Short mmCIF file of C-alpha atoms and ligand atoms in Angstrom, two decimals:
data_model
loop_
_atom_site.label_atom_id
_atom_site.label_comp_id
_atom_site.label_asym_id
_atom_site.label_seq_id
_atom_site.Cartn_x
_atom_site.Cartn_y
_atom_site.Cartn_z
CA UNK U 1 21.75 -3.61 -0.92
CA UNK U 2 22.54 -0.59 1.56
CA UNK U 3 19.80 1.08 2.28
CA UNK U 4 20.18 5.43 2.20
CA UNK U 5 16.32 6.80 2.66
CA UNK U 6 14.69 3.54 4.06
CA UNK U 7 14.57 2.08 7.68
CA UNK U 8 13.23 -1.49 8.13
CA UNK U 9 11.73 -2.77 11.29
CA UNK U 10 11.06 -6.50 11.58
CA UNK U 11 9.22 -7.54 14.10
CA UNK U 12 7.97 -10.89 12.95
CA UNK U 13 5.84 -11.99 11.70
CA UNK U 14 5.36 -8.48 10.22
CA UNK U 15 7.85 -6.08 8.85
CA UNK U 16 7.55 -2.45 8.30
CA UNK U 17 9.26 0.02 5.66
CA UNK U 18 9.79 3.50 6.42
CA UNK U 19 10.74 6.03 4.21
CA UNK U 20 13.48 7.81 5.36
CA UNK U 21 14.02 11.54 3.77
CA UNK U 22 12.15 14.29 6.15
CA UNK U 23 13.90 16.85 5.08
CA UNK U 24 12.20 16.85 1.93
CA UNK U 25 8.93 15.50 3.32
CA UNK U 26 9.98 11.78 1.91
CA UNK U 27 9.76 12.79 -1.67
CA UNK U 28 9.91 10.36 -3.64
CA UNK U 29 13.13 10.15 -6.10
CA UNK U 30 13.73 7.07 -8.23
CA UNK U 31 16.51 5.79 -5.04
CA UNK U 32 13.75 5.86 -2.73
CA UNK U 33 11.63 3.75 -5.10
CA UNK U 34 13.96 1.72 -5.62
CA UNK U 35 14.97 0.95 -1.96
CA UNK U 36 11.17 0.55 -1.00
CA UNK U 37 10.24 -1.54 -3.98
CA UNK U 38 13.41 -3.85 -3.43
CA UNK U 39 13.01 -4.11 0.43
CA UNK U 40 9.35 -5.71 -0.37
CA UNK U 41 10.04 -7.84 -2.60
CA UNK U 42 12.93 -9.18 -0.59
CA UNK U 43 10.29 -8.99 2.65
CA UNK U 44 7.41 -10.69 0.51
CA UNK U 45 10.42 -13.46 -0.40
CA UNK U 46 10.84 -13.78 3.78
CA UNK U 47 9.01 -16.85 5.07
CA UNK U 48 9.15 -15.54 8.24
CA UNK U 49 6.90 -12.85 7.29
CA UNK U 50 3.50 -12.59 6.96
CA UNK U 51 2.58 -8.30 6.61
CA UNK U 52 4.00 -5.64 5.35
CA UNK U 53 3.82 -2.23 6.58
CA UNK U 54 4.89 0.86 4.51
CA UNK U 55 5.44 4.24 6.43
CA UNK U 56 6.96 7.73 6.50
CA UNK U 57 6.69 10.15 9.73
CA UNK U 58 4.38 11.55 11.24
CA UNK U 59 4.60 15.04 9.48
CA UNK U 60 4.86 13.13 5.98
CA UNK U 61 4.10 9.97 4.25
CA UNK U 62 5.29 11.01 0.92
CA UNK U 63 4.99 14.67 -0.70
CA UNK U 64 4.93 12.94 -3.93
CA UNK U 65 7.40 12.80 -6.74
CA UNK U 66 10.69 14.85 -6.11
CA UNK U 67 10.20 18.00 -8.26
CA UNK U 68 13.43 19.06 -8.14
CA UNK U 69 14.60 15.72 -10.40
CA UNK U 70 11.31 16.52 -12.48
CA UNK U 71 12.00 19.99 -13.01
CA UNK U 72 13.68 19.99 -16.37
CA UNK U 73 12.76 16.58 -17.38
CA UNK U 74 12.06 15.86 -21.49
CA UNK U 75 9.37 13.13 -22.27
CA UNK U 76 12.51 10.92 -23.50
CA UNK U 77 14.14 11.05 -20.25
CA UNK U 78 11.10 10.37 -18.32
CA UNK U 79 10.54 7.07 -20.46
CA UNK U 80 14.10 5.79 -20.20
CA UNK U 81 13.80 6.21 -16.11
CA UNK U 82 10.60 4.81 -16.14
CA UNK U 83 10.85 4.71 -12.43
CA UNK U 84 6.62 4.88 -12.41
CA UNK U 85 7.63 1.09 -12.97
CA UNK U 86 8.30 0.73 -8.91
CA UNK U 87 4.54 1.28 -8.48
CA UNK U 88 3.65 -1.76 -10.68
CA UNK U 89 6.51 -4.07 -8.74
CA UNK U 90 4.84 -2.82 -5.33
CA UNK U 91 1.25 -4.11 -6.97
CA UNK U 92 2.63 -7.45 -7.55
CA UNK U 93 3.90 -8.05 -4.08
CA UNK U 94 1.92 -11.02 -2.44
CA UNK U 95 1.76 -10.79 0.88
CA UNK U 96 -0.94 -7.57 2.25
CA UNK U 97 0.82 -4.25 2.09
CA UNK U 98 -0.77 -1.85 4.51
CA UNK U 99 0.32 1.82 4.32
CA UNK U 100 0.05 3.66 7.53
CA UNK U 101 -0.06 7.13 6.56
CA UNK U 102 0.33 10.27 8.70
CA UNK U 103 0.70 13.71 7.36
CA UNK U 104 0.97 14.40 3.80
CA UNK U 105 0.34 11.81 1.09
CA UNK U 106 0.35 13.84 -1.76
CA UNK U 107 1.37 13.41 -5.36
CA UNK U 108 2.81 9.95 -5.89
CA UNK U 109 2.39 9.46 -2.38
CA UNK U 110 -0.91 9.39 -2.60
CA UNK U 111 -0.42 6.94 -5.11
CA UNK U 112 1.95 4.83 -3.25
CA UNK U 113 -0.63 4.57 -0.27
CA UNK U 114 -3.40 3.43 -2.81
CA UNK U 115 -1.04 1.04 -4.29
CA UNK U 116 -0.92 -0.77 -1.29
CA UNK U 117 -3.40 -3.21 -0.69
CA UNK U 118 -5.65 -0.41 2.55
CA UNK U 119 -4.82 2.36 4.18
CA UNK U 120 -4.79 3.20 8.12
CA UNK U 121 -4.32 6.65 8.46
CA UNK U 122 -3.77 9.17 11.34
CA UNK U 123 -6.12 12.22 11.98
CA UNK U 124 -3.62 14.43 10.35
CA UNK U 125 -3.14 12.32 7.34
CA UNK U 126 -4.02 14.43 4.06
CA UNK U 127 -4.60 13.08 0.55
CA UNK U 128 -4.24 15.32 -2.40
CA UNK U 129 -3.45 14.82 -6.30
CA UNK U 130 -1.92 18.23 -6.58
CA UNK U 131 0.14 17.54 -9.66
CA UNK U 132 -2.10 20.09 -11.64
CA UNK U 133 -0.50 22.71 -9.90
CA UNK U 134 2.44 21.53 -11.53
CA UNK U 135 1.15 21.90 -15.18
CA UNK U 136 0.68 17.79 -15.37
CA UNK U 137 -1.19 15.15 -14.17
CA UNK U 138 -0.80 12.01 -11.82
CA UNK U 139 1.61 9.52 -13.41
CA UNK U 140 1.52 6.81 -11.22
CA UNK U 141 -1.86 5.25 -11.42
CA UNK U 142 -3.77 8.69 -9.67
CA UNK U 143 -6.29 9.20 -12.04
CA UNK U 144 -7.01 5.59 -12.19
CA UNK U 145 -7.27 4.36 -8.32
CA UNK U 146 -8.81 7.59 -6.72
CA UNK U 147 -11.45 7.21 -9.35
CA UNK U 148 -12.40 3.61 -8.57
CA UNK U 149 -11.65 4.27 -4.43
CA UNK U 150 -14.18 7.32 -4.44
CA UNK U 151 -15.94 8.13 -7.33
CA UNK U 152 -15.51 10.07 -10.49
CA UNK U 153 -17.41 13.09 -9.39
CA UNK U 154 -14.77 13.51 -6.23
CA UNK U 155 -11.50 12.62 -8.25
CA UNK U 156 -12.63 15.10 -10.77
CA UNK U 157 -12.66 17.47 -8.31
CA UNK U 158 -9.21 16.42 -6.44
CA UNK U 159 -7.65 16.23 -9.59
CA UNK U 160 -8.69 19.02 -11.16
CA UNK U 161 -8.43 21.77 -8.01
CA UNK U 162 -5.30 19.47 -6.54
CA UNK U 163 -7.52 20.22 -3.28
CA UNK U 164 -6.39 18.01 -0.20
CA UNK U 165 -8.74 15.42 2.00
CA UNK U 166 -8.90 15.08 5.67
CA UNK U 167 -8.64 11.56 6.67
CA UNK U 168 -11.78 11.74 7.65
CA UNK U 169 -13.37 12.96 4.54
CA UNK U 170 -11.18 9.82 3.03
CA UNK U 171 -12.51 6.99 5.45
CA UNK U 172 -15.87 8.39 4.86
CA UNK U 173 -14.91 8.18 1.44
CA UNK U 174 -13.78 4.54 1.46
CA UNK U 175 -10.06 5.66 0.16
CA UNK U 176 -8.88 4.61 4.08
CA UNK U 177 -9.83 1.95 6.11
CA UNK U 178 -9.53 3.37 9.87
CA UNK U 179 -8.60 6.95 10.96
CA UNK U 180 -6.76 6.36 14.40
CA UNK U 181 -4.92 8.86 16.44
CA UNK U 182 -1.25 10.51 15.00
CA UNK U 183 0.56 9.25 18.78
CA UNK U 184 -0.37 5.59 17.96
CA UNK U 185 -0.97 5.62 14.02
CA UNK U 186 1.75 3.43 13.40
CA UNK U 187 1.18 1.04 16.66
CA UNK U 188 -2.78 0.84 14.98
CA UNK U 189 -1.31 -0.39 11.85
CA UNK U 190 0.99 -2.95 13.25
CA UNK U 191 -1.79 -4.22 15.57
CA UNK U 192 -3.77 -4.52 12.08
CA UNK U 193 -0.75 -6.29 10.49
CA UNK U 194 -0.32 -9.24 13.10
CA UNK U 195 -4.06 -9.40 13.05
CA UNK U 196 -3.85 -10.54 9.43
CA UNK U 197 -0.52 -12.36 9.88
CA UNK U 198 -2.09 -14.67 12.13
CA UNK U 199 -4.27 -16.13 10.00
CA UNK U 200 -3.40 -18.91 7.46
CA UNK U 201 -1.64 -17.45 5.07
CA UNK U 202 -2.58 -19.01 1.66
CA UNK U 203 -6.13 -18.20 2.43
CA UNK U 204 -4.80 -14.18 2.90
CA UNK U 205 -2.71 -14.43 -0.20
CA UNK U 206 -5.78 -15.41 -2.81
CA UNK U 207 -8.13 -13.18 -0.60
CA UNK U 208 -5.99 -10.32 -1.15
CA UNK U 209 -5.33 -11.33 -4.81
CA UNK U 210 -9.00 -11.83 -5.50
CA UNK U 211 -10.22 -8.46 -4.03
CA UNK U 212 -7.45 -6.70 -6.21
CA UNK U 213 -8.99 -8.57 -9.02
CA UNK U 214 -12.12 -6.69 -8.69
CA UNK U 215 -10.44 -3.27 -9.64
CA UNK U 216 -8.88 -5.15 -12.88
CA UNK U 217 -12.22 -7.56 -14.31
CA UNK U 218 -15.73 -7.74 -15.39
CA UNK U 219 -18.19 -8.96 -12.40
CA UNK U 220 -18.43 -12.49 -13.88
CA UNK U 221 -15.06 -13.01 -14.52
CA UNK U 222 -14.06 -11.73 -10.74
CA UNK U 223 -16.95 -13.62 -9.19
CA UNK U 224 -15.11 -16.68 -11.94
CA UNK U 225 -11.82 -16.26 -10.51
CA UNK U 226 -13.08 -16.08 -6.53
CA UNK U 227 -14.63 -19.46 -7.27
CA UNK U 228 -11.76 -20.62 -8.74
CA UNK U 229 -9.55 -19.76 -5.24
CA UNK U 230 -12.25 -20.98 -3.08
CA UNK U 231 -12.43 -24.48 -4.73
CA UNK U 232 -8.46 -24.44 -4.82
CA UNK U 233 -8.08 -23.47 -1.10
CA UNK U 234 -9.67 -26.95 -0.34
CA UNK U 235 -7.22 -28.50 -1.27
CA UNK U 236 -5.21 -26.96 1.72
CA UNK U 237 -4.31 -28.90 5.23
CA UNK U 238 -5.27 -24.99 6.49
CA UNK U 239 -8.69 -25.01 5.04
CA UNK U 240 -9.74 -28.39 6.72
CA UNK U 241 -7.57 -27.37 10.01
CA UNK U 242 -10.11 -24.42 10.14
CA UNK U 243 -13.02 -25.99 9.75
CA UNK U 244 -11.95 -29.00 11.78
CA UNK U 245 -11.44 -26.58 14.44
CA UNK U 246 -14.37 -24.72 14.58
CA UNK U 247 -16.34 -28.27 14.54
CA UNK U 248 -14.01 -29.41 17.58
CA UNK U 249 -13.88 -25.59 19.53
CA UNK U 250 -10.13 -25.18 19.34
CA UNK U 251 -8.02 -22.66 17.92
CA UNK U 252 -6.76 -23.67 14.64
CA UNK U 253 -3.17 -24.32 13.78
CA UNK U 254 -1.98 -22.72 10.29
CA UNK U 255 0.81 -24.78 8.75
CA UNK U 256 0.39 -22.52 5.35
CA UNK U 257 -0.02 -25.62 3.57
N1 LIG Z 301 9.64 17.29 -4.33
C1 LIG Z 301 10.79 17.84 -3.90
N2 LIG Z 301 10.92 18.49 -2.73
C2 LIG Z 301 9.81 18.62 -1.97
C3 LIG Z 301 8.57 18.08 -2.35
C4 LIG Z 301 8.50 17.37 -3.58
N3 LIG Z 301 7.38 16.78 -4.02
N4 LIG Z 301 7.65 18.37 -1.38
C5 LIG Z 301 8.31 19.06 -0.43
N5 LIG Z 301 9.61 19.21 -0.79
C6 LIG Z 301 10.67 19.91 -0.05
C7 LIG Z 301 10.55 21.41 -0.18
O1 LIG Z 301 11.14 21.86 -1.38
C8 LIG Z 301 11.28 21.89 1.05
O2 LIG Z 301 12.66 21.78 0.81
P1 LIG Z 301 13.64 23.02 1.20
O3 LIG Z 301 13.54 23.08 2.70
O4 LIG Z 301 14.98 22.56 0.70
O5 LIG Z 301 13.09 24.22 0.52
C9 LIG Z 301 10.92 20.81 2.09
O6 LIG Z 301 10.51 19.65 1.34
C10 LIG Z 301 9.79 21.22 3.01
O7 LIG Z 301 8.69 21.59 2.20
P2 LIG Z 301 7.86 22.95 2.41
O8 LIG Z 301 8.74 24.01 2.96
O9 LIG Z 301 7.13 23.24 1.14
O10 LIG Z 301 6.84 22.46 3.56
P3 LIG Z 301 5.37 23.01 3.84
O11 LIG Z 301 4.95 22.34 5.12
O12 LIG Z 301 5.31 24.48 3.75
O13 LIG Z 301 4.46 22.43 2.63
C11 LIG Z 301 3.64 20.72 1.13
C12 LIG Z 301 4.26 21.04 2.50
C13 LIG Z 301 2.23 21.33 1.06
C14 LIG Z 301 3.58 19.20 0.99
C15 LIG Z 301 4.51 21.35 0.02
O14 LIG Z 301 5.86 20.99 0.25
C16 LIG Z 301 4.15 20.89 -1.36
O15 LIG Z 301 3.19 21.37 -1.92
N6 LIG Z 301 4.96 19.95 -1.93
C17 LIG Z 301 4.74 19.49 -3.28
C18 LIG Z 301 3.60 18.51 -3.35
C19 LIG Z 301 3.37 18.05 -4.77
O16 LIG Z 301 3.10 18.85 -5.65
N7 LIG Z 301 3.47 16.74 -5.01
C20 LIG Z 301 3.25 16.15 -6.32
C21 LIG Z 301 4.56 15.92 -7.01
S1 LIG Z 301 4.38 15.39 -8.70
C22 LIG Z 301 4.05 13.73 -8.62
O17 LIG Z 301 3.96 13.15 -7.56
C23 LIG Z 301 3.88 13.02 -9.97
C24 LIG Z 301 3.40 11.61 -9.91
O18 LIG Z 301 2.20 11.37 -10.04
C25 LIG Z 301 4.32 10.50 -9.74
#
């Protein structure tokens, strides 16, 4: 499909996303869900690719839901759209999503970032869930990840002051994984991403799917399911490749099989 408010940058074995629409900070309208949610499925689909990379600009990640569309929106309407729906498709992608995030990830960009699987943000990246400003509350999972990346006493606060976070304050936090500098933020994140994509890839598909299944389980039935993968990753020609090749001093050679 043409794409209006995305760019896509493949550079395999990684691929990045960029949202496209500075003039209104990359808000996010149901088009630009659409084109970002349909260019990683058709990316995870790629066998050529390994990582994912989902960005904006430097000034802006995502200033959150366009407004302007919400504005005079009835509860019907909202439910027929259901374009919150993009955020689940973006969950289900299995290859590792990293969002490299400069600027402002507010609103359902905040949202977006924590949907993907961690975060890399520059020193000017800002989280807020400022929809209570608005008279509402986060709609696309807000409530739910900020709670379970930093604590209910801290997403009480964000999301009931709308109040913004430093990238520091969120790496402290444990909402971002590195803080690196705005020049290179997205260079950081792409040195991240072929980090990951050169390792054997069935072994990063179940890792990533079993740490997500912490957010979504019980402690025995996550530790039951990360058995489960580790058992079935023996049967792999990567697994014994790995090990082979530590025993032997060699660099291993993934066949993701
Ligand atoms: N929707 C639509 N347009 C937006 C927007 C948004 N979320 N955020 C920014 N824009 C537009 C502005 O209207 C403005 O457009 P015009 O030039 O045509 O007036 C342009 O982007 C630049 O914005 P500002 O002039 O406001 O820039 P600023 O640097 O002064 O402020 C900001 C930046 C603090 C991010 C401010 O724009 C802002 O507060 N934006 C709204 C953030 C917000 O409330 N997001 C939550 C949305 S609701 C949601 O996301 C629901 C959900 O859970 C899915």
């Amino acid at each position: 499909m043409p794409y209006e408010f995305i760019l896509i940058q493949r550079e395999e074995p990684i691929a990045v996303v960029q949202i496209n629409r500075p003039k209104q900070l990359n808000a996010l309208n149901s088009r630009v869900m659409l084109e970002v949610t349909s260019a990683l499925e058709e990316l995870d689909a790629d066998a050529a690719i390994r990582c994912l990379i989902v960005t904006g600009n430097e000034r802006a990640f995502g200033a959150g839901a366009d407004i302007k569309d919400m504005a005079s929106a009835t509860p019907v309407e909202m439910l027929e759209k259901n374009w919150i729906a993009y955020w689940d498709r973006i969950k289900k992608v299995s290859k590792p999503v990293i969002a490299a995030v400069s600027g402002y990830a507010f609103g359902g960009g905040c949202e977006l970032a924590m949907t993907c699987d961690l975060i890399v943000a520059s020193e000017s990246a800002q989280f807020a869930q400022p929809e209570i400003n608005l008279g509402v509350i986060p709609g696309a999972g807000g409530t739910q990840r900020l709670t379970r990346a930093i604590g209910k006493s801290k997403a009480m606060e964000m999301v009931l002051t709308g109040r913004a976070m430093s990238a520091r304050e969120a790496e402290a936090r444990g909402l971002v994984a590195r803080v690196v500098p705005t020049e290179s933020y997205l260079d950081e994140a792409k040195n991240l991403a072929r980090e990951i994509a050169s390792k054997a890839p069935i072994a990063v598909r179940l890792a990533k799917e079993s740490v997500n299944k912490a957010f979504e389980s019980s402690l025995a039935d996550g530790l039951d399911y990360e058995r489960k993968l580790f058992y079935f990753l023996f049967g792999t020609d990567d697994a014994h490749e790995g090990m082979n090749a530590f025993v032997e001093k060699r660099k291993a050679e993934w066949k993701g099989k």
